Structure formats: structure tokens, C-alpha cells
Tab-separated table of C-alpha atoms and ligand atoms in Angstrom:
chain	number	residue	atom	x	y	z
D	593	MET	CA	132.081	240.254	178.032
D	594	MET	CA	133.339	242.993	180.604
D	595	LYS	CA	136.920	242.591	180.895
D	596	VAL	CA	138.514	244.079	184.105
D	597	LEU	CA	142.002	244.534	185.217
D	598	GLN	CA	142.305	244.954	188.960
D	599	VAL	CA	145.396	246.745	190.248
D	600	SER	CA	146.133	246.631	193.991
D	601	ALA	CA	148.951	245.955	196.311
D	602	GLU	CA	147.598	243.205	198.672
D	603	ILE	CA	145.363	240.451	197.851
D	604	PHE	CA	143.613	238.103	200.617
D	605	PRO	CA	144.300	235.637	201.769
D	606	LEU	CA	148.062	236.035	200.247
D	607	LEU	CA	148.963	239.426	201.358
D	608	LYS	CA	146.777	241.598	203.809
D	609	THR	CA	147.378	244.701	206.188
D	610	GLY	CA	143.861	245.723	206.227
D	611	GLY	CA	140.342	245.985	204.710
D	612	LEU	CA	141.844	246.737	201.145
D	613	ALA	CA	143.108	243.197	200.930
D	614	ASP	CA	139.677	241.505	201.869
D	615	ILE	CA	138.249	243.770	199.188
D	616	ALA	CA	140.659	242.556	196.642
D	617	GLY	CA	140.441	239.326	197.344
D	618	ALA	CA	136.576	239.048	197.315
D	619	LEU	CA	135.758	241.451	194.261
D	620	PRO	CA	137.300	239.510	191.192
D	621	GLN	CA	135.127	236.339	192.275
D	622	ALA	CA	132.093	238.280	192.890
D	623	LEU	CA	132.463	240.595	189.345
D	624	ASN	CA	133.034	237.058	187.817
D	625	ALA	CA	129.596	235.760	189.124
D	626	ALA	CA	128.037	238.976	187.750
D	627	GLY	CA	129.358	237.912	184.156
D	628	ALA	CA	132.986	240.098	184.221
D	629	ASP	CA	136.372	238.454	183.141
D	630	VAL	CA	138.732	239.716	185.918
D	631	ARG	CA	142.260	239.573	186.187
D	632	VAL	CA	144.547	241.082	188.644
D	633	VAL	CA	147.897	242.647	188.457
D	634	LEU	CA	149.738	242.371	191.481
D	635	PRO	CA	153.584	243.311	192.872
D	636	GLY	CA	155.628	240.162	193.026
D	637	PHE	CA	155.872	239.362	196.966
D	638	ALA	CA	156.760	236.268	197.752
D	639	ALA	CA	153.669	234.525	198.819
D	640	ILE	CA	151.959	236.126	195.600
D	641	LEU	CA	154.743	234.505	193.494
D	642	ALA	CA	154.560	231.134	195.408
D	643	ASP	CA	150.915	230.760	194.738
D	644	LEU	CA	151.102	231.238	190.932
D	645	GLU	CA	150.368	228.247	189.042
D	646	THR	CA	152.560	226.891	186.151
D	647	PRO	CA	153.880	230.645	185.853
D	648	SER	CA	155.000	231.965	182.537
D	649	VAL	CA	157.346	235.168	181.714
D	650	LEU	CA	154.677	237.398	179.598
D	651	ALA	CA	157.171	239.943	179.233
D	652	GLN	CA	160.187	241.938	179.768
D	653	THR	CA	159.784	245.496	180.236
D	654	LEU	CA	161.655	248.641	180.585
D	655	ALA	CA	160.323	250.616	183.857
D	656	PRO	CA	160.257	254.487	183.376
D	657	TRP	CA	164.009	254.733	185.150
D	658	GLY	CA	165.672	252.598	182.711
D	659	GLU	CA	165.698	249.322	184.670
D	660	LEU	CA	164.321	245.903	182.559
D	661	VAL	CA	161.725	244.162	184.874
D	662	ARG	CA	160.168	241.046	184.298
D	663	VAL	CA	156.124	240.203	184.235
D	664	CYS	CA	154.983	236.694	184.878
D	665	GLN	CA	151.613	235.302	184.107
D	666	GLY	CA	149.668	232.522	185.598
D	667	ARG	CA	146.585	231.451	187.584
D	668	LEU	CA	146.763	232.197	191.580
D	669	ARG	CA	146.007	228.206	192.958
D	670	THR	CA	144.149	229.839	196.268
D	671	LEU	CA	141.926	232.574	194.339
D	672	GLY	CA	141.534	230.492	191.425
D	673	VAL	CA	141.898	234.081	189.457
D	674	GLN	CA	144.333	234.670	186.246
D	675	ALA	CA	147.054	237.018	187.460
D	676	TYR	CA	149.835	239.156	186.323
D	677	VAL	CA	152.665	239.280	188.664
D	678	ILE	CA	155.791	241.793	188.464
D	679	ASP	CA	158.540	239.872	189.295
D	680	VAL	CA	161.394	241.966	190.754
D	681	PRO	CA	162.562	240.398	194.104
D	682	HIS	CA	164.913	243.226	194.896
D	683	PHE	CA	161.632	245.304	195.354
D	684	TYR	CA	159.134	243.102	196.949
D	685	GLN	CA	161.108	240.486	198.517
D	686	ARG	CA	162.068	242.142	201.762
D	687	ASN	CA	161.177	242.131	205.620
D	688	GLY	CA	158.490	243.944	206.959
D	689	THR	CA	155.113	244.781	205.673
D	690	PRO	CA	154.578	245.585	202.083
D	691	TYR	CA	155.269	249.275	202.637
D	692	GLU	CA	157.622	249.429	205.546
D	693	ASN	CA	160.782	247.720	207.049
D	694	LEU	CA	161.000	246.054	210.460
D	695	GLN	CA	161.363	249.591	212.353
D	696	ARG	CA	158.545	250.522	210.653
D	697	GLN	CA	159.723	252.754	208.532
D	698	PRO	CA	158.516	253.283	204.815
D	699	HIS	CA	160.896	251.739	202.286
D	700	GLY	CA	163.113	254.350	200.613
D	701	ASP	CA	162.387	253.357	196.936
D	702	ASN	CA	158.647	253.184	197.485
D	703	HIS	CA	157.640	255.631	194.571
D	704	ARG	CA	159.807	253.081	192.576
D	705	ARG	CA	157.894	249.884	194.050
D	706	PHE	CA	154.438	250.964	193.419
D	707	ALA	CA	155.145	253.441	190.155
D	708	LEU	CA	155.980	250.025	188.849
D	709	LEU	CA	152.811	248.642	189.537
D	710	GLY	CA	150.722	251.695	187.929
D	711	TRP	CA	153.389	251.068	184.888
D	712	VAL	CA	152.773	247.674	184.184
D	713	ALA	CA	149.033	247.987	184.666
D	714	ALA	CA	148.628	250.681	181.888
D	715	GLN	CA	150.773	248.551	179.642
D	716	LEU	CA	148.452	245.640	180.092
D	717	ALA	CA	145.501	248.142	179.388
D	718	TYR	CA	147.258	249.089	176.007
D	719	GLY	CA	148.690	245.708	174.449
D	720	LEU	CA	151.285	244.122	176.616
D	721	ASP	CA	149.171	240.868	176.530
D	722	ALA	CA	148.530	240.439	173.098
D	723	HIS	CA	145.891	237.851	174.227
D	724	TRP	CA	144.177	239.943	176.799
D	725	GLN	CA	142.787	243.307	176.675
D	726	PRO	CA	140.838	245.005	179.427
D	727	ASN	CA	137.614	247.370	179.115
D	728	VAL	CA	138.384	248.725	182.295
D	729	VAL	CA	141.369	249.248	184.338
D	730	HIS	CA	140.333	249.447	187.973
D	731	SER	CA	142.985	250.567	190.812
D	732	HIS	CA	142.636	250.649	194.591
D	733	ASP	CA	144.363	253.088	196.717
D	734	TRP	CA	147.575	255.216	196.443
D	735	HIS	CA	150.142	252.119	195.483
D	736	ALA	CA	148.080	251.992	192.564
D	737	GLY	CA	147.394	255.489	191.995
D	738	LEU	CA	149.747	256.096	189.163
D	739	THR	CA	148.122	253.721	186.855
D	740	SER	CA	145.501	256.517	185.749
D	741	ALA	CA	147.984	258.940	184.966
D	742	TYR	CA	150.208	256.498	182.770
D	743	MET	CA	147.051	255.616	180.966
D	744	ALA	CA	146.425	259.101	180.362
D	745	PHE	CA	149.505	259.690	178.616
D	746	MET	CA	150.313	256.314	177.183
D	747	PRO	CA	150.264	256.691	173.431
D	748	HIS	CA	147.946	254.003	172.067
D	749	SER	CA	146.146	252.792	168.944
D	750	GLY	CA	142.556	251.733	169.138
D	751	ALA	CA	139.992	251.945	171.821
D	752	ARG	CA	140.471	254.177	174.883
D	753	VAL	CA	140.177	251.886	177.804
D	754	ALA	CA	138.593	253.545	180.717
D	755	SER	CA	139.855	253.785	184.635
D	756	VAL	CA	138.353	253.336	187.802
D	757	PHE	CA	140.122	254.657	190.737
D	758	THR	CA	138.644	253.383	194.230
D	759	VAL	CA	139.878	254.929	197.620
D	760	HIS	CA	139.590	252.561	200.613
D	761	ASN	CA	141.295	255.585	202.842
D	762	LEU	CA	142.061	258.929	201.795
D	763	ALA	CA	144.428	259.414	204.770
D	764	TYR	CA	147.292	257.274	203.196
D	765	GLN	CA	148.229	259.270	200.306
D	766	GLY	CA	151.775	258.134	199.052
D	767	VAL	CA	153.355	261.476	199.068
D	768	PHE	CA	157.086	261.723	197.864
D	769	ALA	CA	159.744	264.409	197.418
D	770	PRO	CA	159.162	266.278	194.038
D	771	SER	CA	163.016	265.023	192.984
D	772	TYR	CA	161.448	261.580	192.750
D	773	PHE	CA	159.128	262.809	189.793
D	774	PHE	CA	162.086	262.423	187.165
D	775	ASP	CA	162.057	258.731	188.089
D	776	LEU	CA	158.328	258.282	187.079
D	777	GLY	CA	158.491	258.881	183.411
D	778	LEU	CA	155.650	261.077	183.173
D	779	PRO	CA	155.441	264.412	181.285
D	780	HIS	CA	156.544	267.574	182.877
D	781	GLY	CA	152.871	268.726	182.943
D	782	ALA	CA	151.783	266.303	184.994
D	783	PHE	CA	153.905	267.880	187.980
D	784	SER	CA	151.107	271.009	188.380
D	785	LEU	CA	148.024	271.487	190.156
D	786	ASN	CA	146.168	270.088	187.218
D	787	GLY	CA	148.062	266.825	187.905
D	788	LEU	CA	149.533	264.840	190.897
D	789	GLU	CA	151.577	267.705	192.303
D	790	PHE	CA	150.230	268.385	195.799
D	791	HIS	CA	151.854	271.122	197.843
D	792	GLY	CA	155.225	270.614	196.138
D	793	GLN	CA	155.123	267.250	196.536
D	794	VAL	CA	154.233	264.081	194.150
D	795	SER	CA	150.892	262.451	195.433
D	796	PHE	CA	149.997	258.868	194.009
D	797	MET	CA	146.795	259.401	195.753
D	798	LYS	CA	146.114	262.819	193.714
D	799	SER	CA	147.127	261.235	190.481
D	800	GLY	CA	144.396	258.566	191.112
D	801	LEU	CA	142.056	261.351	191.905
D	802	TYR	CA	142.670	263.645	188.908
D	803	TYR	CA	143.164	261.188	186.075
D	804	ALA	CA	140.825	258.376	186.452
D	805	ASP	CA	137.926	258.641	184.477
D	806	HIS	CA	135.459	257.616	187.827
D	807	ILE	CA	136.549	257.529	191.700
D	808	THR	CA	134.493	255.340	193.652
D	809	THR	CA	134.890	254.983	197.348
D	810	VAL	CA	134.005	252.259	199.834
D	811	SER	CA	130.344	253.697	201.471
D	812	PRO	CA	128.013	256.578	200.252
D	813	THR	CA	128.726	258.771	203.513
D	814	TYR	CA	132.143	258.446	203.008
D	815	ALA	CA	131.993	259.518	199.437
D	816	ARG	CA	130.359	262.670	200.868
D	817	GLU	CA	132.524	263.204	203.901
D	818	ILE	CA	135.502	263.369	201.644
D	819	GLN	CA	134.273	266.648	199.986
D	820	THR	CA	134.203	268.356	202.939
D	821	HIS	CA	137.264	270.368	204.428
D	822	GLU	CA	137.269	268.204	207.739
D	823	GLN	CA	137.759	264.922	206.313
D	824	GLY	CA	138.867	265.697	202.724
D	825	CYS	CA	142.779	265.458	204.092
D	826	GLY	CA	143.606	268.200	201.569
D	827	LEU	CA	142.071	266.925	198.885
D	828	ASP	CA	138.374	268.016	199.214
D	829	GLY	CA	138.697	270.760	196.614
D	830	LEU	CA	139.601	268.439	194.136
D	831	LEU	CA	136.817	265.680	194.975
D	832	ARG	CA	134.292	268.764	194.966
D	833	GLU	CA	135.149	269.453	191.307
D	834	ARG	CA	134.975	266.052	190.392
D	835	ALA	CA	131.748	265.215	192.446
D	836	SER	CA	129.976	264.262	189.172
D	837	ALA	CA	132.597	261.228	188.452
D	838	LEU	CA	132.402	260.302	192.267
D	839	SER	CA	130.323	257.685	193.793
D	840	GLY	CA	130.175	255.282	196.807
D	841	ILE	CA	129.668	251.588	196.577
D	842	LEU	CA	129.608	250.186	200.175
D	843	ASN	CA	131.888	247.165	200.625
D	844	ALA	CA	130.561	243.666	201.372
D	845	VAL	CA	131.433	240.537	203.282
D	846	ASP	CA	133.023	237.449	201.581
D	847	GLU	CA	130.730	235.062	202.986
D	848	ALA	CA	132.989	232.211	201.845
D	849	VAL	CA	135.356	233.262	204.383
D	850	TRP	CA	133.229	235.018	207.090
D	851	ASN	CA	130.033	232.853	208.001
D	852	PRO	CA	129.564	231.520	211.305
D	853	ALA	CA	127.356	228.720	209.904
D	854	THR	CA	130.539	227.184	208.074
D	855	ASP	CA	133.516	228.694	210.046
D	856	PRO	CA	136.137	226.225	210.589
D	857	ALA	CA	138.235	228.394	212.981
D	858	ILE	CA	135.693	228.604	215.672
D	859	ALA	CA	134.893	226.211	218.551
D	860	SER	CA	131.136	225.623	217.441
D	861	VAL	CA	129.101	226.697	214.305
D	862	TYR	CA	126.028	228.311	214.593
D	863	SER	CA	123.089	230.412	212.786
D	864	ALA	CA	120.470	232.967	213.071
D	865	ASP	CA	118.095	230.446	213.218
D	866	LYS	CA	120.471	228.042	215.435
D	867	PRO	CA	122.280	230.359	217.568
D	868	ALA	CA	123.150	227.902	220.459
D	869	GLY	CA	126.763	227.340	219.199
D	870	LYS	CA	127.518	231.042	219.827
D	871	ALA	CA	127.539	230.378	223.610
D	872	ARG	CA	129.890	227.483	223.193
D	873	CYS	CA	132.107	229.934	221.346
D	874	LYS	CA	132.138	232.458	224.327
D	875	THR	CA	132.717	230.081	226.724
D	876	ALA	CA	135.363	228.354	224.941
D	877	LEU	CA	137.616	232.116	224.449
D	878	GLN	CA	136.996	232.949	228.009
D	879	GLN	CA	138.646	229.419	229.037
D	880	GLU	CA	141.310	230.213	226.429
D	881	LEU	CA	142.158	233.547	227.853
D	882	GLY	CA	141.807	232.870	231.617
D	883	LEU	CA	138.554	235.285	231.720
D	884	ALA	CA	135.840	234.503	233.992
D	885	VAL	CA	133.507	231.964	232.519
D	886	ARG	CA	130.338	233.744	232.514
D	887	ALA	CA	127.578	233.395	230.039
D	888	ASP	CA	125.446	236.275	232.023
D	889	THR	CA	127.859	239.309	231.460
D	890	PRO	CA	128.441	240.910	227.989
D	891	LEU	CA	131.977	240.376	226.273
D	892	PHE	CA	133.125	243.283	224.078
D	893	GLY	CA	135.927	242.678	221.393
D	894	VAL	CA	137.903	244.668	219.365
D	895	VAL	CA	140.124	243.565	216.244
D	896	SER	CA	142.008	246.474	214.800
D	897	ARG	CA	144.944	248.273	213.491
D	898	LEU	CA	146.158	250.387	217.037
D	899	THR	CA	145.726	253.727	215.340
D	900	GLU	CA	145.044	257.058	215.869
D	901	GLN	CA	142.050	256.725	213.104
D	902	LYS	CA	140.307	253.970	215.260
D	903	GLY	CA	139.556	255.815	218.163
D	904	LEU	CA	140.492	253.408	220.654
D	905	HIS	CA	141.945	256.241	223.015
D	906	LEU	CA	138.193	256.625	223.741
D	907	VAL	CA	138.046	253.001	224.656
D	908	LEU	CA	140.798	253.243	227.055
D	909	ALA	CA	138.902	256.229	228.402
D	910	SER	CA	135.537	254.436	228.831
D	911	LEU	CA	136.918	251.114	230.209
D	912	ASP	CA	135.490	251.537	233.582
D	913	ALA	CA	132.192	251.871	231.914
D	914	ILE	CA	132.670	248.197	230.921
D	915	LEU	CA	134.594	246.907	234.083
D	916	ARG	CA	132.667	248.532	236.743
D	917	ARG	CA	129.534	246.861	235.563
D	918	GLY	CA	131.189	243.101	235.680
D	919	GLY	CA	131.667	243.287	231.462
D	920	GLN	CA	134.766	241.632	229.671
D	921	LEU	CA	137.122	242.919	226.826
D	922	VAL	CA	139.302	240.982	224.480
D	923	VAL	CA	140.966	243.264	222.292
D	924	LEU	CA	143.389	241.830	219.022
D	925	GLY	CA	145.645	244.167	217.555
D	926	THR	CA	148.715	245.677	216.764
D	927	GLY	CA	150.256	249.417	215.662
D	928	ASP	CA	150.812	252.426	217.763
D	929	ALA	CA	153.239	251.582	220.459
D	930	ALA	CA	151.598	253.761	223.169
D	931	LEU	CA	148.275	252.274	222.642
D	932	GLU	CA	149.685	248.538	222.970
D	933	VAL	CA	151.476	249.543	225.980
D	934	ALA	CA	148.136	251.290	227.590
D	935	PHE	CA	145.601	248.157	226.415
D	936	GLN	CA	148.308	245.931	228.064
D	937	GLY	CA	148.685	247.741	231.100
D	938	ARG	CA	144.872	247.939	232.136
D	939	ALA	CA	144.563	244.192	230.955
D	940	ALA	CA	147.211	243.159	233.553
D	941	ALA	CA	145.403	244.680	236.232
D	942	TYR	CA	141.567	243.188	235.333
D	943	PRO	CA	143.136	239.575	234.402
D	944	MET	CA	139.586	238.067	234.999
D	945	GLN	CA	137.840	240.742	232.662
D	946	MET	CA	140.114	241.600	230.126
D	947	SER	CA	142.741	240.252	227.578
D	948	VAL	CA	144.884	242.156	224.982
D	949	ARG	CA	146.815	240.144	222.261
D	950	ILE	CA	149.538	242.310	220.424
D	951	GLY	CA	149.557	240.932	217.005
D	952	TYR	CA	148.107	240.037	213.681
D	953	ASP	CA	146.131	236.703	213.895
D	954	GLU	CA	143.349	235.888	211.435
D	955	ALA	CA	142.073	232.672	213.172
D	956	PHE	CA	141.935	234.686	216.467
D	957	ALA	CA	140.058	237.356	214.551
D	958	HIS	CA	137.340	234.737	213.704
D	959	ARG	CA	137.156	233.376	217.407
D	960	ILE	CA	136.777	237.029	218.757
D	961	PHE	CA	133.731	238.016	216.589
D	962	ALA	CA	132.329	234.469	217.249
D	963	ALA	CA	132.485	234.692	220.933
D	964	THR	CA	131.866	238.276	221.579
D	965	ASP	CA	128.683	239.964	222.230
D	966	ILE	CA	129.324	243.348	221.138
D	967	THR	CA	132.255	244.566	218.693
D	968	LEU	CA	133.429	247.980	219.230
D	969	VAL	CA	134.499	250.357	216.448
D	970	PRO	CA	134.693	253.807	217.717
D	971	SER	CA	136.913	255.083	214.600
D	972	ARG	CA	137.305	258.903	214.557
D	973	PHE	CA	136.564	258.156	210.822
D	974	GLU	CA	135.754	255.105	208.843
D	975	PRO	CA	135.873	254.643	204.939
D	976	CYS	CA	133.825	251.509	205.340
D	977	GLY	CA	134.770	249.295	207.731
D	978	LEU	CA	134.773	245.524	207.790
D	979	THR	CA	134.656	244.303	211.272
D	980	GLN	CA	131.583	246.135	212.116
D	981	MET	CA	130.215	243.937	209.413
D	982	TYR	CA	131.842	240.686	210.589
D	983	GLY	CA	130.511	241.687	214.067
D	984	LEU	CA	126.928	241.599	212.350
D	985	LYS	CA	127.349	238.585	210.586
D	986	TYR	CA	128.658	236.640	213.680
D	987	GLY	CA	125.769	238.280	216.078
D	988	SER	CA	128.555	240.430	217.719
D	989	LEU	CA	126.240	243.532	218.018
D	990	PRO	CA	128.537	246.599	216.539
D	991	LEU	CA	129.022	249.624	218.458
D	992	VAL	CA	130.356	252.397	216.417
D	993	HIS	CA	130.848	256.248	215.859
D	994	ARG	CA	128.145	257.502	213.373
D	995	VAL	CA	130.696	257.921	210.579
D	996	GLY	CA	131.652	257.038	206.987
D	997	GLY	CA	130.573	253.240	206.560
D	998	LEU	CA	129.903	252.776	209.898
D	999	ALA	CA	126.736	255.075	209.621
D	1000	ASP	CA	125.644	253.016	206.464
D	1001	THR	CA	125.612	249.676	208.283
D	1002	VAL	CA	124.859	249.992	211.880
D	1003	VAL	CA	121.241	251.171	213.125
D	1004	ASP	CA	120.884	252.232	216.899
D	1005	CYS	CA	119.104	250.496	219.223
D	1006	SER	CA	116.651	253.614	219.537
D	1007	LEU	CA	113.152	252.673	220.586
D	1008	GLU	CA	111.602	253.219	217.501
D	1009	ASP	CA	114.246	251.329	215.614
D	1010	LEU	CA	113.676	248.200	217.814
D	1011	ALA	CA	109.957	248.538	217.538
D	1012	GLU	CA	110.632	248.470	213.701
D	1013	GLY	CA	112.920	245.429	213.803
D	1014	ARG	CA	115.797	247.879	211.961
D	1015	ALA	CA	118.259	248.131	215.150
D	1016	ASN	CA	121.549	245.993	214.740
D	1017	GLY	CA	123.990	247.706	216.985
D	1018	PHE	CA	124.888	251.040	218.936
D	1019	VAL	CA	125.758	254.142	217.504
D	1020	PHE	CA	126.992	257.256	219.123
D	1021	ASN	CA	127.266	260.755	217.325
D	1022	HIS	CA	129.934	262.920	219.242
D	1023	PHE	CA	133.635	261.628	219.338
D	1024	GLU	CA	134.178	261.733	222.771
D	1025	ALA	CA	134.101	259.415	225.784
D	1026	HIS	CA	131.135	260.436	227.262
D	1027	ALA	CA	129.278	259.465	224.181
D	1028	LEU	CA	130.957	256.235	223.949
D	1029	GLU	CA	130.115	255.491	227.339
D	1030	ARG	CA	126.326	256.335	227.048
D	1031	ALA	CA	126.659	253.449	223.961
D	1032	ILE	CA	128.255	251.018	226.472
D	1033	CYS	CA	125.344	251.698	228.707
D	1034	ARG	CA	122.885	251.157	226.163
D	1035	ALA	CA	124.552	247.985	225.493
D	1036	PHE	CA	124.442	246.842	228.916
D	1037	ALA	CA	120.659	247.668	229.211
D	1038	LEU	CA	119.746	245.592	225.956
D	1039	PHE	CA	121.891	243.004	227.317
D	1040	ALA	CA	119.706	242.742	230.282
D	1041	ARG	CA	116.821	242.202	228.366
D	1042	ALA	CA	117.587	238.678	226.874
D	1043	ALA	CA	114.266	238.222	224.641
D	1044	GLU	CA	115.179	241.577	222.738
D	1045	TRP	CA	118.954	241.161	223.038
D	1046	ARG	CA	118.195	237.738	220.910
D	1047	GLN	CA	115.820	239.670	218.387
D	1048	VAL	CA	118.205	242.392	217.590
D	1049	ARG	CA	120.907	239.958	217.507
D	1050	GLY	CA	118.902	237.519	214.720
D	1051	ALA	CA	118.100	240.857	212.728
D	1052	ALA	CA	122.114	241.482	212.948
D	1053	MET	CA	122.700	238.076	211.429
D	1054	ARG	CA	120.256	238.261	208.988
D	1055	GLN	CA	121.186	241.235	207.513
D	1056	LYS	CA	122.160	241.045	203.583
D	1057	LEU	CA	126.010	241.637	203.495
D	1058	GLY	CA	126.966	239.651	200.717
D	1059	TRP	CA	128.672	240.653	197.243
D	1060	GLU	CA	125.796	240.598	195.030
D	1061	ASN	CA	124.750	243.971	195.669
D	1062	ALA	CA	128.136	245.714	195.252
D	1063	ALA	CA	129.121	243.593	192.231
D	1064	THR	CA	125.992	244.917	190.342
D	1065	GLN	CA	126.697	248.359	191.161
D	1066	TYR	CA	130.473	248.280	189.891
D	1067	MET	CA	129.107	246.553	187.076
D	1068	ALA	CA	126.603	249.024	186.156
D	1069	LEU	CA	129.256	251.466	186.609
D	1070	PHE	CA	132.066	249.876	184.044
D	1071	GLN	CA	129.298	249.565	181.261
D	1072	ARG	CA	128.334	253.054	181.599
D	1073	LEU	CA	131.928	253.764	181.469
D	1074	CYS	CA	132.560	251.529	178.311
D	1075	ALA	CA	129.188	252.716	176.538
R	917	ADP	P1	141.504	248.883	208.101
R	917	ADP	O1	141.434	248.538	206.683
R	917	ADP	O2	141.157	250.641	208.195
R	917	ADP	O3	142.475	248.056	208.744
R	917	ADP	P2	138.876	247.528	208.322
R	917	ADP	O4	137.913	247.494	209.162
R	917	ADP	O5	138.427	247.945	206.928
R	917	ADP	O6	139.913	248.601	208.576
R	917	ADP	O7	139.793	245.985	207.944
R	917	ADP	C1	140.439	245.643	208.977
R	917	ADP	C2	140.752	243.866	208.397
R	917	ADP	O8	141.788	243.701	208.830
R	917	ADP	C3	139.455	242.953	209.014
R	917	ADP	O9	139.548	242.143	207.988
R	917	ADP	C4	140.106	242.830	210.502
R	917	ADP	O10	139.585	241.408	210.730
R	917	ADP	C5	141.812	242.451	210.117
R	917	ADP	N1	142.469	242.861	211.151
R	917	ADP	C6	142.606	243.947	211.840
R	917	ADP	N2	143.642	244.014	212.874
R	917	ADP	C7	143.998	242.573	212.849
R	917	ADP	C8	144.658	241.779	213.957
R	917	ADP	N3	145.486	242.290	214.695
R	917	ADP	N4	144.550	240.431	213.604
R	917	ADP	C9	143.936	239.725	212.575
R	917	ADP	N5	143.035	240.743	211.836
R	917	ADP	C10	143.175	241.892	211.974
């Protein structure tokens, strides 16, 4: 049986700041269903420790900087997965996000907090648990980026364990001042161009890219894009060198969580075959938010981190294209203060047409996908993107910029793709407000043709987005690396 150790900082539903958590939460079960034996290693954030069933201490181990740390072991109740948890309260039990304090500043010791994750993962690769040793260690994003470096340098007897590193977003790199290198316990040679040095700094992301046996990213298009100067975030040279060990595996949707036919968070369940409940969800949300209760006007939705990456300034610039035509918009998000203020200001001026909630609210996100007709995802770049896939599942047609995973999942309503039954949303090519406005016009035009709208919505909802396909690809990769 293929034994896989998954290394990540977040895991849904226990701890989530973005798509990484959704994937880390769904992948173990998907791989187990495909015949693997997956365990996870996680930092001991409060929510994770609290979920650990009958925890026991597996080991006390010395961190590279000499501190004695405790590794617990148990089963995560919510996920039904065996977990190793690094129990160091002064590192992980803090206010704020996993990465930042309440003032939205990165914690000053993040290099240690996440080096420890890679360190413990590498020890688990090579014998920390005498009863279980993985064949593959699969680490995710910069937080787990040191895993493969530690594995590369760890003395061991017996078989080599394969390492796979998955990039969920190349823009977040975990870069630290060079003096921190001495905390990490790596040989001097690692701090070089052929290692994790990046313009004189320590880069956890580069460590993952350089030392892993194989790199994956979360869509085939993004795998190509990150090898270009425009989207390589300074690492495209290395990624081109490693092109033969780099592949894209498209993320999927956890259908136990995101399914309008069974979703307990929405006003009325529905499906592609019985879509009537979707109209009830729309009415319910319009009432909840004090919008005009109208079935005959399209309701647009945004569920997003409010950051530069997500292209939401284009939505602000194109707002009139929605409002002038009588359309409605609901926004749920948090992040950049200027964007928060701008969206709130516009909503105050159009209370019957626009509603903005600043914050993070999982259940509200479900109600938005269920109620809206269109999900806006105009990202500047998008490694995979999950919200457009949730939009597809919930019959809220995605309107997206043709980039990354958005390009791999959404087919524009061009006449030929409509005729061939492939169309499932709206796509614009140039990252500018005018192009977004034209796509918004297309959405209004299709909405006015009710029969065609229903047809496209049905195609969107029937699209296969489950984990089987991705799990098969990961398993094939793991098997190839272990052969
Ligand atoms: P990213 O990881 O870049 O944030 P993704 O589209 O891959 O983007 O994943 C975003 C995930 O976070 C989705 O599950 C989305 O529903 C969720 N999400 C984002 N913002 C919010 C919010 N304000 N409230 C609830 N869920 C949110």
C-alpha cells in the first residue's frame, strides 16, 4: 500500500485561510479512496489539537535551534485521518491568522514556526514513528517548503523516501533575512544559488522547488505560466530548469462539502435535474440582505480574499455595467483595507442593488453560491481557483479572466461552444475593465434568453469536478516516483 505523509499548515474544516486548506482537507480522503494510506503532519494550532482523538505523545525531538519539542499523534475526529501534531503552544497558540498577528504583520519567528513543520516531517520520513514510515512525503506551499531540503540532507539507512512539493500560490514565498539561515540547521552549502538562497535571502518556496523530487502545481495552465518571466515571481529560471519534474494536476471540489443537493447551509436544496430550489435561494438571500426581491435580474456574487491578485479593482471600475442594467451584486471578503472601504462605499449608495459584507463566513459563502446567477473571478493570476468551481457546482456561472486554473475550468458562451454544449460561463482575455464589462454584457445577454441560460447552467452543474480524477493522477505520480 502506498503510504503518504501530507505536510501542510492548514486543513479544512479545522483551519482555513484559503484554497490550500480545502485541498489539504479533501486530498487525504480522496487518496485513501484510491487505495493509499495517508497521514498528515500539522502545526499544533488550537483547533487542530482540540480535534485530536485520544492523543498520545509520539516523541520529544530537538529542533534545529536546540529547543525540545513534542510531537503528538492521534486521529483527527472531523476528518477521520491519522495525524501527527507538533505541540509547541508558544509557537502556534496565538491570536491572528496562522501567519500574521492582529495587526496583520507576519509573526517575527515565522521561519522557526514553519521550519519546524518541515523538520518534523523529514524526521517522520526517516523513522520518528517506528510503526509507520511513508513512501512519499507530499508538502504544500512555502510553509512546508523546507521539508524536502531536510529530507535531502538527513542521514538515513534504508530506502530513500520520495518528496513531492505542491505550489498553491507562487506569489507567497516565505522569504527571510539571511541571518535566519543559521537557525535552520542546514549545511552551509544549502545557502547558495543551488539551494534555497534567493537574492541573498532565505526562501522556503525555493527550497521546495529546488530539493523536491517532483513539483506539482494546481492546474496545467499555471504549471506553464510559472515558467514565464511574467508569472514566475523570480523563480521561473529554476522552474524551467526543472520542467521535466514539474506538472499540473487540477484541483477538485470536495462534493461532501460543496453540493447544492445536500447542502445544509442553503435555503433550499436543488440539483441540475431539479433546479427549482435555486430560485428560492436567490429570493431568500435578496430578503436577507435587503436587496430588491427580483427573479428577473441577474445577481452577481464575489467570495474572495480582497487582494491585488483577485482583480477586484476591475469589478469596482465596471460596477456601472451591472448597476445601470438593474443587476445586483453581493460581495463577501476581507483583506486590503482600501478595497474594503471602496466596496462598502459603493454598496451604501445602492442599497437595493448591492450588498457587501467584510469578514470571513463559511456558511454565508455557501448561501452566496446557491443564490447568485454569476460568480465573478476576475483574478490577475489564479493558480487554480476554487470559487469558480463552486460556482459551476451551484449553477452560478463563473465569469473569469482567462488565466491559470480559471482558463482550465471555464468555457466562454461563444456561439460555437453554446452550440456544442460546452459553454459553462464567461471568459475575458485582457486584464482590463473594458474586457470585464464586455463579459458582463454577455452575461446579461444570455440571462435574457432564459432557455439558453438554463441549458448552460445545467451543463455547468453537471460538469465532473470531483476528486477521483485528481487522486488518480497523484497516485500515478507517487507510484512512478517510488518505482
Ligand atoms: P485563494 O486560495 O487564493 O484564496 P481559492 O479560490 O483557491 O483562492 O480558495 C478560496 C477559498 O476561500 C474558497 O473556499 C472560498 O470559498 C473561501 N473564501 C474566501 N474568502 C472567503 C470569505 N470572506 N468567507 C468565506 N469563505 C471565503
